[in-house]
Short mmCIF file of N, CA, C and O in Angstrom, two decimals:
data_model
loop_
_atom_site.label_atom_id
_atom_site.label_comp_id
_atom_site.label_asym_id
_atom_site.label_seq_id
_atom_site.Cartn_x
_atom_site.Cartn_y
_atom_site.Cartn_z
N PHE A 33 10.40 68.67 -70.64
CA PHE A 33 11.60 67.92 -70.33
C PHE A 33 12.46 68.60 -69.27
O PHE A 33 13.48 68.04 -68.88
N GLY A 34 12.11 69.80 -68.84
CA GLY A 34 12.90 70.48 -67.83
C GLY A 34 14.30 70.77 -68.33
O GLY A 34 14.51 71.14 -69.48
N PRO A 35 15.30 70.55 -67.46
CA PRO A 35 16.69 70.85 -67.85
C PRO A 35 17.19 69.98 -68.99
O PRO A 35 18.15 70.33 -69.66
N ALA A 36 16.55 68.86 -69.23
CA ALA A 36 16.99 67.96 -70.30
C ALA A 36 16.63 68.49 -71.69
O ALA A 36 17.17 68.02 -72.68
N ALA A 37 15.75 69.47 -71.76
CA ALA A 37 15.23 69.92 -73.05
C ALA A 37 16.31 70.32 -74.03
O ALA A 37 16.27 69.94 -75.21
N GLN A 38 17.29 71.09 -73.59
CA GLN A 38 18.34 71.55 -74.51
C GLN A 38 19.11 70.37 -75.09
O GLN A 38 19.43 70.34 -76.27
N TRP A 39 19.42 69.39 -74.24
CA TRP A 39 20.16 68.23 -74.71
C TRP A 39 19.32 67.39 -75.67
O TRP A 39 19.83 66.90 -76.68
N MET A 40 18.05 67.22 -75.33
CA MET A 40 17.16 66.42 -76.16
C MET A 40 16.97 67.06 -77.54
O MET A 40 16.98 66.37 -78.56
N MET A 41 16.80 68.37 -77.56
CA MET A 41 16.59 69.06 -78.84
C MET A 41 17.84 68.97 -79.72
O MET A 41 17.74 68.72 -80.92
N LEU A 42 19.00 69.17 -79.12
CA LEU A 42 20.25 69.09 -79.88
C LEU A 42 20.46 67.67 -80.40
O LEU A 42 20.79 67.47 -81.58
N SER A 43 20.22 66.69 -79.56
CA SER A 43 20.36 65.29 -79.96
C SER A 43 19.39 64.95 -81.09
O SER A 43 19.77 64.30 -82.07
N ASP A 44 18.14 65.38 -80.95
CA ASP A 44 17.14 65.11 -81.98
C ASP A 44 17.55 65.72 -83.32
O ASP A 44 17.42 65.08 -84.37
N GLY A 45 18.05 66.94 -83.28
CA GLY A 45 18.50 67.59 -84.51
C GLY A 45 19.62 66.82 -85.19
O GLY A 45 19.62 66.65 -86.41
N LEU A 46 20.57 66.34 -84.41
CA LEU A 46 21.67 65.55 -84.98
C LEU A 46 21.16 64.23 -85.54
O LEU A 46 21.58 63.80 -86.62
N ALA A 47 20.25 63.58 -84.82
CA ALA A 47 19.71 62.31 -85.29
C ALA A 47 18.97 62.49 -86.60
O ALA A 47 19.07 61.64 -87.50
N ARG A 48 18.26 63.58 -86.74
CA ARG A 48 17.52 63.85 -87.99
C ARG A 48 18.47 64.05 -89.17
O ARG A 48 18.07 63.86 -90.32
N GLN A 49 19.70 64.43 -88.88
CA GLN A 49 20.71 64.58 -89.93
C GLN A 49 21.47 63.28 -90.18
O GLN A 49 22.41 63.25 -90.98
N GLY A 50 21.09 62.22 -89.47
CA GLY A 50 21.77 60.94 -89.62
C GLY A 50 23.02 60.81 -88.77
O GLY A 50 23.76 59.84 -88.89
N LYS A 51 23.26 61.77 -87.91
CA LYS A 51 24.45 61.75 -87.05
C LYS A 51 24.09 61.10 -85.72
O LYS A 51 24.05 61.74 -84.67
N THR A 52 23.87 59.78 -85.78
CA THR A 52 23.36 59.08 -84.60
C THR A 52 24.39 58.96 -83.49
O THR A 52 24.05 59.00 -82.31
N LYS A 53 25.64 58.80 -83.85
CA LYS A 53 26.70 58.72 -82.83
C LYS A 53 26.77 60.04 -82.07
O LYS A 53 26.83 60.06 -80.83
N GLU A 54 26.76 61.13 -82.80
CA GLU A 54 26.82 62.44 -82.18
C GLU A 54 25.58 62.70 -81.32
O GLU A 54 25.66 63.30 -80.25
N ALA A 55 24.43 62.22 -81.79
CA ALA A 55 23.18 62.38 -81.03
C ALA A 55 23.29 61.69 -79.68
O ALA A 55 22.88 62.24 -78.65
N ALA A 56 23.84 60.49 -79.67
CA ALA A 56 24.02 59.77 -78.41
C ALA A 56 25.04 60.47 -77.52
O ALA A 56 24.84 60.59 -76.31
N ASN A 57 26.12 60.96 -78.11
CA ASN A 57 27.16 61.64 -77.33
C ASN A 57 26.64 62.91 -76.67
O ASN A 57 27.05 63.25 -75.55
N VAL A 58 25.75 63.62 -77.34
CA VAL A 58 25.16 64.82 -76.75
C VAL A 58 24.40 64.45 -75.47
O VAL A 58 24.50 65.13 -74.45
N LEU A 59 23.66 63.36 -75.53
CA LEU A 59 22.90 62.93 -74.35
C LEU A 59 23.83 62.48 -73.23
O LEU A 59 23.53 62.71 -72.05
N LEU A 60 24.94 61.86 -73.59
CA LEU A 60 25.93 61.51 -72.56
C LEU A 60 26.46 62.76 -71.87
O LEU A 60 26.67 62.77 -70.65
N SER A 61 26.66 63.81 -72.64
CA SER A 61 27.10 65.08 -72.05
C SER A 61 26.06 65.61 -71.07
O SER A 61 26.39 66.08 -69.99
N GLY A 62 24.81 65.53 -71.47
CA GLY A 62 23.74 65.97 -70.58
C GLY A 62 23.68 65.13 -69.33
O GLY A 62 23.41 65.66 -68.23
N LEU A 63 23.93 63.84 -69.45
CA LEU A 63 23.89 62.96 -68.27
C LEU A 63 25.05 63.23 -67.32
O LEU A 63 24.92 62.98 -66.12
N ARG A 64 26.14 63.77 -67.82
CA ARG A 64 27.23 64.17 -66.92
C ARG A 64 26.76 65.30 -66.00
O ARG A 64 27.15 65.35 -64.84
N ASP A 65 25.94 66.19 -66.54
CA ASP A 65 25.41 67.30 -65.74
C ASP A 65 24.27 66.87 -64.82
O ASP A 65 24.19 67.32 -63.69
N THR A 66 23.37 66.03 -65.34
CA THR A 66 22.20 65.59 -64.57
C THR A 66 22.02 64.08 -64.72
O THR A 66 21.20 63.62 -65.51
N PRO A 67 22.80 63.31 -63.95
CA PRO A 67 22.79 61.86 -64.11
C PRO A 67 21.50 61.17 -63.67
O PRO A 67 21.30 60.00 -63.99
N ASP A 68 20.64 61.89 -62.99
CA ASP A 68 19.39 61.28 -62.53
C ASP A 68 18.18 61.76 -63.32
O ASP A 68 17.06 61.73 -62.82
N ASP A 69 18.38 62.14 -64.55
CA ASP A 69 17.28 62.60 -65.39
C ASP A 69 16.76 61.45 -66.25
O ASP A 69 17.44 60.98 -67.17
N ALA A 70 15.57 60.99 -65.94
CA ALA A 70 14.99 59.84 -66.65
C ALA A 70 14.82 60.13 -68.14
O ALA A 70 14.99 59.23 -68.98
N ASN A 71 14.48 61.38 -68.49
CA ASN A 71 14.29 61.72 -69.90
C ASN A 71 15.58 61.59 -70.69
O ASN A 71 15.57 61.15 -71.84
N LEU A 72 16.69 61.97 -70.10
CA LEU A 72 17.97 61.84 -70.79
C LEU A 72 18.35 60.37 -70.96
O LEU A 72 18.86 59.98 -72.02
N TRP A 73 18.09 59.55 -69.95
CA TRP A 73 18.38 58.12 -70.07
C TRP A 73 17.50 57.49 -71.15
O TRP A 73 17.97 56.69 -71.96
N LEU A 74 16.24 57.87 -71.17
CA LEU A 74 15.33 57.36 -72.20
C LEU A 74 15.80 57.80 -73.58
O LEU A 74 15.85 56.99 -74.52
N GLY A 75 16.15 59.06 -73.71
CA GLY A 75 16.66 59.56 -74.98
C GLY A 75 17.92 58.83 -75.41
O GLY A 75 18.10 58.53 -76.60
N LEU A 76 18.79 58.54 -74.44
CA LEU A 76 20.01 57.81 -74.76
C LEU A 76 19.68 56.40 -75.27
O LEU A 76 20.27 55.94 -76.25
N GLY A 77 18.73 55.74 -74.62
CA GLY A 77 18.32 54.42 -75.11
C GLY A 77 17.84 54.49 -76.54
O GLY A 77 18.26 53.70 -77.40
N ASN A 78 16.99 55.46 -76.83
CA ASN A 78 16.47 55.63 -78.19
C ASN A 78 17.60 55.96 -79.17
O ASN A 78 17.63 55.44 -80.29
N ALA A 79 18.50 56.83 -78.75
CA ALA A 79 19.61 57.22 -79.63
C ALA A 79 20.53 56.04 -79.93
O ALA A 79 21.00 55.88 -81.06
N LEU A 80 20.78 55.21 -78.92
CA LEU A 80 21.64 54.05 -79.14
C LEU A 80 20.99 53.01 -80.04
O LEU A 80 21.66 52.38 -80.86
N VAL A 81 19.68 52.83 -79.90
CA VAL A 81 18.97 51.92 -80.80
C VAL A 81 19.03 52.47 -82.23
O VAL A 81 19.27 51.72 -83.18
N ALA A 82 18.84 53.77 -82.38
CA ALA A 82 18.93 54.37 -83.72
C ALA A 82 20.34 54.21 -84.28
O ALA A 82 20.51 53.87 -85.46
N HIS A 83 21.34 54.44 -83.44
CA HIS A 83 22.72 54.31 -83.90
C HIS A 83 23.03 52.87 -84.29
O HIS A 83 23.77 52.62 -85.24
N GLY A 84 22.44 51.93 -83.59
CA GLY A 84 22.65 50.51 -83.89
C GLY A 84 21.72 49.99 -84.97
O GLY A 84 21.61 48.78 -85.15
N GLU A 85 21.04 50.90 -85.65
CA GLU A 85 20.12 50.55 -86.74
C GLU A 85 19.07 49.54 -86.29
O GLU A 85 18.78 48.55 -86.96
N GLY A 86 18.51 49.80 -85.09
CA GLY A 86 17.42 48.99 -84.58
C GLY A 86 17.83 47.90 -83.61
O GLY A 86 16.98 47.26 -83.01
N VAL A 87 19.12 47.71 -83.43
CA VAL A 87 19.60 46.68 -82.51
C VAL A 87 19.54 47.22 -81.08
O VAL A 87 19.97 48.35 -80.81
N LEU A 88 19.01 46.42 -80.19
CA LEU A 88 18.96 46.78 -78.77
C LEU A 88 20.26 46.30 -78.13
O LEU A 88 20.38 45.15 -77.71
N SER A 89 21.22 47.19 -78.09
CA SER A 89 22.54 46.86 -77.55
C SER A 89 22.45 46.80 -76.02
O SER A 89 21.50 47.30 -75.42
N PRO A 90 23.45 46.19 -75.39
CA PRO A 90 23.47 46.20 -73.92
C PRO A 90 23.45 47.63 -73.35
O PRO A 90 22.81 47.88 -72.34
N GLY A 91 24.13 48.55 -74.01
CA GLY A 91 24.12 49.94 -73.56
C GLY A 91 22.74 50.57 -73.64
O GLY A 91 22.32 51.29 -72.73
N ALA A 92 22.03 50.30 -74.73
CA ALA A 92 20.67 50.83 -74.88
C ALA A 92 19.75 50.22 -73.83
O ALA A 92 18.95 50.93 -73.21
N ALA A 93 19.87 48.91 -73.61
CA ALA A 93 19.04 48.25 -72.60
C ALA A 93 19.32 48.84 -71.22
O ALA A 93 18.39 49.08 -70.43
N PHE A 94 20.60 49.10 -70.92
CA PHE A 94 20.95 49.72 -69.64
C PHE A 94 20.30 51.09 -69.51
O PHE A 94 19.76 51.43 -68.46
N ALA A 95 20.37 51.87 -70.57
CA ALA A 95 19.79 53.22 -70.54
C ALA A 95 18.28 53.16 -70.29
O ALA A 95 17.74 53.94 -69.50
N TYR A 96 17.60 52.25 -70.97
CA TYR A 96 16.16 52.10 -70.75
C TYR A 96 15.86 51.67 -69.31
O TYR A 96 14.94 52.20 -68.67
N ARG A 97 16.62 50.70 -68.81
CA ARG A 97 16.39 50.25 -67.43
C ARG A 97 16.66 51.36 -66.43
O ARG A 97 15.97 51.49 -65.41
N ARG A 98 17.63 52.18 -66.71
CA ARG A 98 17.94 53.32 -65.82
C ARG A 98 16.78 54.32 -65.85
O ARG A 98 16.38 54.84 -64.81
N ALA A 99 16.23 54.59 -67.03
CA ALA A 99 15.07 55.48 -67.14
C ALA A 99 13.89 54.91 -66.36
O ALA A 99 13.18 55.65 -65.66
N LEU A 100 13.68 53.60 -66.46
CA LEU A 100 12.60 52.94 -65.71
C LEU A 100 12.81 53.06 -64.21
O LEU A 100 11.86 53.28 -63.46
N ALA A 101 14.04 52.90 -63.77
CA ALA A 101 14.34 52.99 -62.34
C ALA A 101 14.10 54.40 -61.81
O ALA A 101 13.62 54.58 -60.70
N LEU A 102 14.43 55.40 -62.63
CA LEU A 102 14.27 56.79 -62.21
C LEU A 102 12.83 57.28 -62.32
O LEU A 102 12.42 58.18 -61.60
N ASP A 103 12.06 56.68 -63.23
CA ASP A 103 10.67 57.08 -63.44
C ASP A 103 9.80 55.82 -63.59
O ASP A 103 9.29 55.54 -64.66
N PRO A 104 9.63 55.07 -62.49
CA PRO A 104 8.95 53.78 -62.59
C PRO A 104 7.48 53.87 -62.99
O PRO A 104 6.92 52.92 -63.52
N ASP A 105 6.86 55.00 -62.75
CA ASP A 105 5.45 55.16 -63.10
C ASP A 105 5.23 55.87 -64.43
O ASP A 105 4.10 55.98 -64.90
N GLY A 106 6.29 56.37 -65.03
CA GLY A 106 6.16 57.10 -66.28
C GLY A 106 5.87 56.18 -67.44
O GLY A 106 6.42 55.08 -67.54
N PRO A 107 5.00 56.59 -68.33
CA PRO A 107 4.67 55.72 -69.47
C PRO A 107 5.76 55.66 -70.54
O PRO A 107 5.91 54.62 -71.20
N ALA A 108 6.51 56.71 -70.73
CA ALA A 108 7.47 56.75 -71.83
C ALA A 108 8.57 55.68 -71.73
O ALA A 108 8.84 55.00 -72.73
N PRO A 109 9.21 55.50 -70.57
CA PRO A 109 10.24 54.46 -70.53
C PRO A 109 9.68 53.07 -70.83
O PRO A 109 10.31 52.29 -71.57
N ARG A 110 8.49 52.75 -70.32
CA ARG A 110 7.91 51.43 -70.59
C ARG A 110 7.53 51.30 -72.06
O ARG A 110 7.72 50.24 -72.66
N TYR A 111 7.00 52.35 -72.64
CA TYR A 111 6.59 52.28 -74.04
C TYR A 111 7.80 52.07 -74.96
O TYR A 111 7.82 51.15 -75.77
N PHE A 112 8.80 52.92 -74.83
CA PHE A 112 9.93 52.86 -75.76
C PHE A 112 10.83 51.64 -75.52
O PHE A 112 11.35 51.06 -76.48
N TYR A 113 11.00 51.25 -74.27
CA TYR A 113 11.77 50.03 -74.01
C TYR A 113 11.01 48.83 -74.57
O TYR A 113 11.59 47.95 -75.22
N GLY A 114 9.70 48.79 -74.37
CA GLY A 114 8.89 47.72 -74.93
C GLY A 114 8.97 47.68 -76.44
O GLY A 114 9.06 46.60 -77.05
N LEU A 115 8.97 48.84 -77.08
CA LEU A 115 9.08 48.91 -78.53
C LEU A 115 10.41 48.34 -79.01
O LEU A 115 10.46 47.55 -79.95
N ALA A 116 11.49 48.72 -78.34
CA ALA A 116 12.81 48.20 -78.71
C ALA A 116 12.87 46.69 -78.50
O ALA A 116 13.43 45.97 -79.33
N LEU A 117 12.30 46.21 -77.41
CA LEU A 117 12.28 44.77 -77.15
C LEU A 117 11.49 44.03 -78.23
O LEU A 117 11.94 43.00 -78.75
N ALA A 118 10.32 44.55 -78.57
CA ALA A 118 9.47 43.90 -79.57
C ALA A 118 10.17 43.86 -80.92
O ALA A 118 10.13 42.84 -81.63
N ARG A 119 10.82 44.94 -81.27
CA ARG A 119 11.49 44.99 -82.58
C ARG A 119 12.67 44.04 -82.67
O ARG A 119 13.09 43.69 -83.77
N THR A 120 13.21 43.64 -81.52
CA THR A 120 14.34 42.70 -81.54
C THR A 120 13.90 41.28 -81.20
O THR A 120 14.73 40.42 -80.92
N GLY A 121 12.59 41.04 -81.22
CA GLY A 121 12.08 39.70 -81.03
C GLY A 121 11.89 39.26 -79.60
O GLY A 121 11.55 38.11 -79.35
N GLN A 122 12.09 40.14 -78.65
CA GLN A 122 11.90 39.80 -77.25
C GLN A 122 10.45 40.10 -76.87
O GLN A 122 10.13 41.03 -76.13
N LEU A 123 9.57 39.28 -77.42
CA LEU A 123 8.14 39.55 -77.38
C LEU A 123 7.54 39.48 -75.98
O LEU A 123 6.74 40.33 -75.60
N GLN A 124 7.89 38.46 -75.22
CA GLN A 124 7.31 38.34 -73.89
C GLN A 124 7.73 39.51 -73.00
O GLN A 124 6.92 40.05 -72.24
N ALA A 125 8.98 39.92 -73.10
CA ALA A 125 9.46 41.05 -72.31
C ALA A 125 8.72 42.33 -72.70
O ALA A 125 8.37 43.14 -71.83
N ALA A 126 8.50 42.51 -73.99
CA ALA A 126 7.75 43.69 -74.45
C ALA A 126 6.33 43.65 -73.91
O ALA A 126 5.80 44.65 -73.42
N ARG A 127 5.71 42.49 -74.00
CA ARG A 127 4.33 42.33 -73.51
C ARG A 127 4.25 42.64 -72.02
O ARG A 127 3.32 43.28 -71.55
N ASP A 128 5.25 42.16 -71.27
CA ASP A 128 5.27 42.39 -69.82
C ASP A 128 5.35 43.88 -69.47
O ASP A 128 4.82 44.30 -68.44
N LEU A 129 6.00 44.66 -70.31
CA LEU A 129 6.06 46.10 -70.09
C LEU A 129 4.79 46.80 -70.54
O LEU A 129 4.32 47.74 -69.91
N TRP A 130 4.23 46.34 -71.66
CA TRP A 130 3.08 47.03 -72.26
C TRP A 130 1.74 46.72 -71.61
O TRP A 130 0.86 47.57 -71.60
N ALA A 131 1.56 45.52 -71.10
CA ALA A 131 0.24 45.16 -70.55
C ALA A 131 -0.19 46.08 -69.40
O ALA A 131 -1.30 46.63 -69.44
N PRO A 132 0.67 46.33 -68.41
CA PRO A 132 0.25 47.26 -67.35
C PRO A 132 0.09 48.69 -67.86
O PRO A 132 -0.75 49.45 -67.37
N LEU A 133 0.90 49.05 -68.84
CA LEU A 133 0.80 50.39 -69.42
C LEU A 133 -0.54 50.57 -70.12
O LEU A 133 -1.21 51.59 -69.95
N ALA A 134 -0.96 49.57 -70.88
CA ALA A 134 -2.26 49.63 -71.56
C ALA A 134 -3.39 49.70 -70.55
O ALA A 134 -4.35 50.47 -70.72
N ALA A 135 -3.28 48.91 -69.48
CA ALA A 135 -4.34 48.88 -68.46
C ALA A 135 -4.47 50.22 -67.74
O ALA A 135 -5.57 50.58 -67.31
N SER A 136 -3.37 50.96 -67.65
CA SER A 136 -3.41 52.24 -66.93
C SER A 136 -3.78 53.42 -67.83
O SER A 136 -4.05 54.51 -67.35
N ALA A 137 -3.80 53.20 -69.15
CA ALA A 137 -4.15 54.28 -70.09
C ALA A 137 -5.65 54.52 -70.07
O ALA A 137 -6.43 53.61 -69.79
N PRO A 138 -6.07 55.76 -70.35
CA PRO A 138 -7.52 56.04 -70.41
C PRO A 138 -8.22 55.10 -71.39
O PRO A 138 -7.70 54.80 -72.46
N PRO A 139 -9.41 54.63 -71.03
CA PRO A 139 -10.11 53.61 -71.84
C PRO A 139 -10.30 53.97 -73.31
O PRO A 139 -10.19 53.10 -74.16
N ASP A 140 -10.58 55.20 -73.63
CA ASP A 140 -10.86 55.57 -75.02
C ASP A 140 -9.66 56.21 -75.72
O ASP A 140 -9.82 56.79 -76.80
N SER A 141 -8.47 56.08 -75.15
CA SER A 141 -7.32 56.77 -75.73
C SER A 141 -6.73 55.99 -76.90
O SER A 141 -6.82 54.76 -76.97
N GLN A 142 -6.12 56.72 -77.79
CA GLN A 142 -5.45 56.12 -78.95
C GLN A 142 -4.26 55.28 -78.50
O GLN A 142 -3.98 54.23 -79.08
N VAL A 143 -3.57 55.73 -77.45
CA VAL A 143 -2.42 55.00 -76.94
C VAL A 143 -2.86 53.61 -76.45
O VAL A 143 -2.21 52.61 -76.74
N ARG A 144 -3.96 53.57 -75.71
CA ARG A 144 -4.44 52.28 -75.21
C ARG A 144 -4.80 51.36 -76.38
O ARG A 144 -4.45 50.18 -76.38
N ALA A 145 -5.50 51.90 -77.37
CA ALA A 145 -5.87 51.09 -78.53
C ALA A 145 -4.64 50.56 -79.25
O ALA A 145 -4.59 49.38 -79.65
N GLU A 146 -3.62 51.40 -79.41
CA GLU A 146 -2.39 50.97 -80.08
C GLU A 146 -1.69 49.88 -79.27
O GLU A 146 -1.27 48.86 -79.83
N LEU A 147 -1.59 50.08 -77.96
CA LEU A 147 -0.93 49.09 -77.12
C LEU A 147 -1.69 47.77 -77.13
O LEU A 147 -1.08 46.69 -77.23
N GLU A 148 -3.01 47.83 -77.04
CA GLU A 148 -3.80 46.60 -77.05
C GLU A 148 -3.66 45.86 -78.39
O GLU A 148 -3.59 44.63 -78.40
N ALA A 149 -3.59 46.61 -79.48
CA ALA A 149 -3.38 45.97 -80.79
C ALA A 149 -2.00 45.32 -80.85
O ALA A 149 -1.86 44.19 -81.36
N ASN A 150 -0.99 46.01 -80.34
CA ASN A 150 0.36 45.44 -80.33
C ASN A 150 0.43 44.19 -79.46
O ASN A 150 1.07 43.21 -79.82
N ILE A 151 -0.23 44.25 -78.30
CA ILE A 151 -0.24 43.10 -77.40
C ILE A 151 -0.95 41.92 -78.06
O ILE A 151 -0.50 40.77 -77.95
N ALA A 152 -2.02 42.18 -78.77
CA ALA A 152 -2.74 41.10 -79.47
C ALA A 152 -1.84 40.46 -80.53
O ALA A 152 -1.83 39.23 -80.68
N ARG A 153 -1.07 41.28 -81.25
CA ARG A 153 -0.14 40.73 -82.24
C ARG A 153 0.94 39.89 -81.56
O ARG A 153 1.31 38.81 -82.04
N ILE A 154 1.44 40.39 -80.45
CA ILE A 154 2.45 39.63 -79.70
C ILE A 154 1.87 38.31 -79.23
O ILE A 154 2.50 37.25 -79.35
N ASP A 155 0.66 38.34 -78.68
CA ASP A 155 0.02 37.11 -78.21
C ASP A 155 -0.12 36.10 -79.35
O ASP A 155 0.12 34.91 -79.17
N ALA A 156 -0.50 36.59 -80.52
CA ALA A 156 -0.65 35.70 -81.68
C ALA A 156 0.70 35.10 -82.08
O ALA A 156 0.79 33.90 -82.38
N MET A 157 1.74 35.91 -82.07
CA MET A 157 3.07 35.40 -82.43
C MET A 157 3.58 34.40 -81.39
O MET A 157 4.15 33.37 -81.74
N LEU A 158 3.35 34.70 -80.11
CA LEU A 158 3.78 33.77 -79.06
C LEU A 158 3.00 32.46 -79.16
O LEU A 158 3.59 31.39 -78.95
N ALA A 159 1.72 32.54 -79.44
CA ALA A 159 0.91 31.32 -79.60
C ALA A 159 1.40 30.49 -80.78
O ALA A 159 1.48 29.27 -80.71
N ALA A 160 1.73 31.17 -81.88
CA ALA A 160 2.24 30.46 -83.06
C ALA A 160 3.57 29.80 -82.77
O ALA A 160 3.82 28.68 -83.20
N GLU A 161 4.43 30.49 -82.01
CA GLU A 161 5.71 29.90 -81.64
C GLU A 161 5.50 28.66 -80.77
O GLU A 161 6.15 27.64 -80.94
N GLY A 162 4.55 28.78 -79.82
CA GLY A 162 4.25 27.65 -78.94
C GLY A 162 3.69 26.46 -79.69
O GLY A 162 4.01 25.31 -79.40
N ALA A 163 2.86 26.71 -80.68
CA ALA A 163 2.25 25.64 -81.47
C ALA A 163 3.27 24.97 -82.38
O ALA A 163 3.16 23.78 -82.69
N ALA A 164 4.28 25.71 -82.79
CA ALA A 164 5.29 25.16 -83.70
C ALA A 164 6.32 24.29 -82.98
O ALA A 164 7.00 23.49 -83.61
N GLN A 165 6.40 24.44 -81.67
CA GLN A 165 7.37 23.64 -80.91
C GLN A 165 6.76 22.29 -80.54
O GLN A 165 5.61 22.22 -80.17
N PRO A 166 7.57 21.22 -80.65
CA PRO A 166 7.05 19.87 -80.34
C PRO A 166 6.77 19.66 -78.87
O PRO A 166 7.22 20.23 -78.01
#
């Protein structure tokens, strides 16, 4: 994580204690020092989702999009933003993030298998939604 490591470790420790607000605030402090660190933005997105008990707030979505903008080729921002989207019912948006990520993962990797399984579940849910509409 480079310079972000100290902030990420402190935030993770607080989150593990259930202090989700403090965990997010630690990452905000780190972003004041290094505002262009994709890992800190990603961590902030995750911390805000945790603090919101799984809700993808506008602030969390902004943090994920900022991480994506700073690290457009990195797998972590696409994976975790997609996960937050899927958990809040934004299935097509999650699929749109995960499909290219799965295609770029090594063919025999566990990550690719997990992503492909998640995409298949999303496809099934989207198909069911489409069939249920008149």
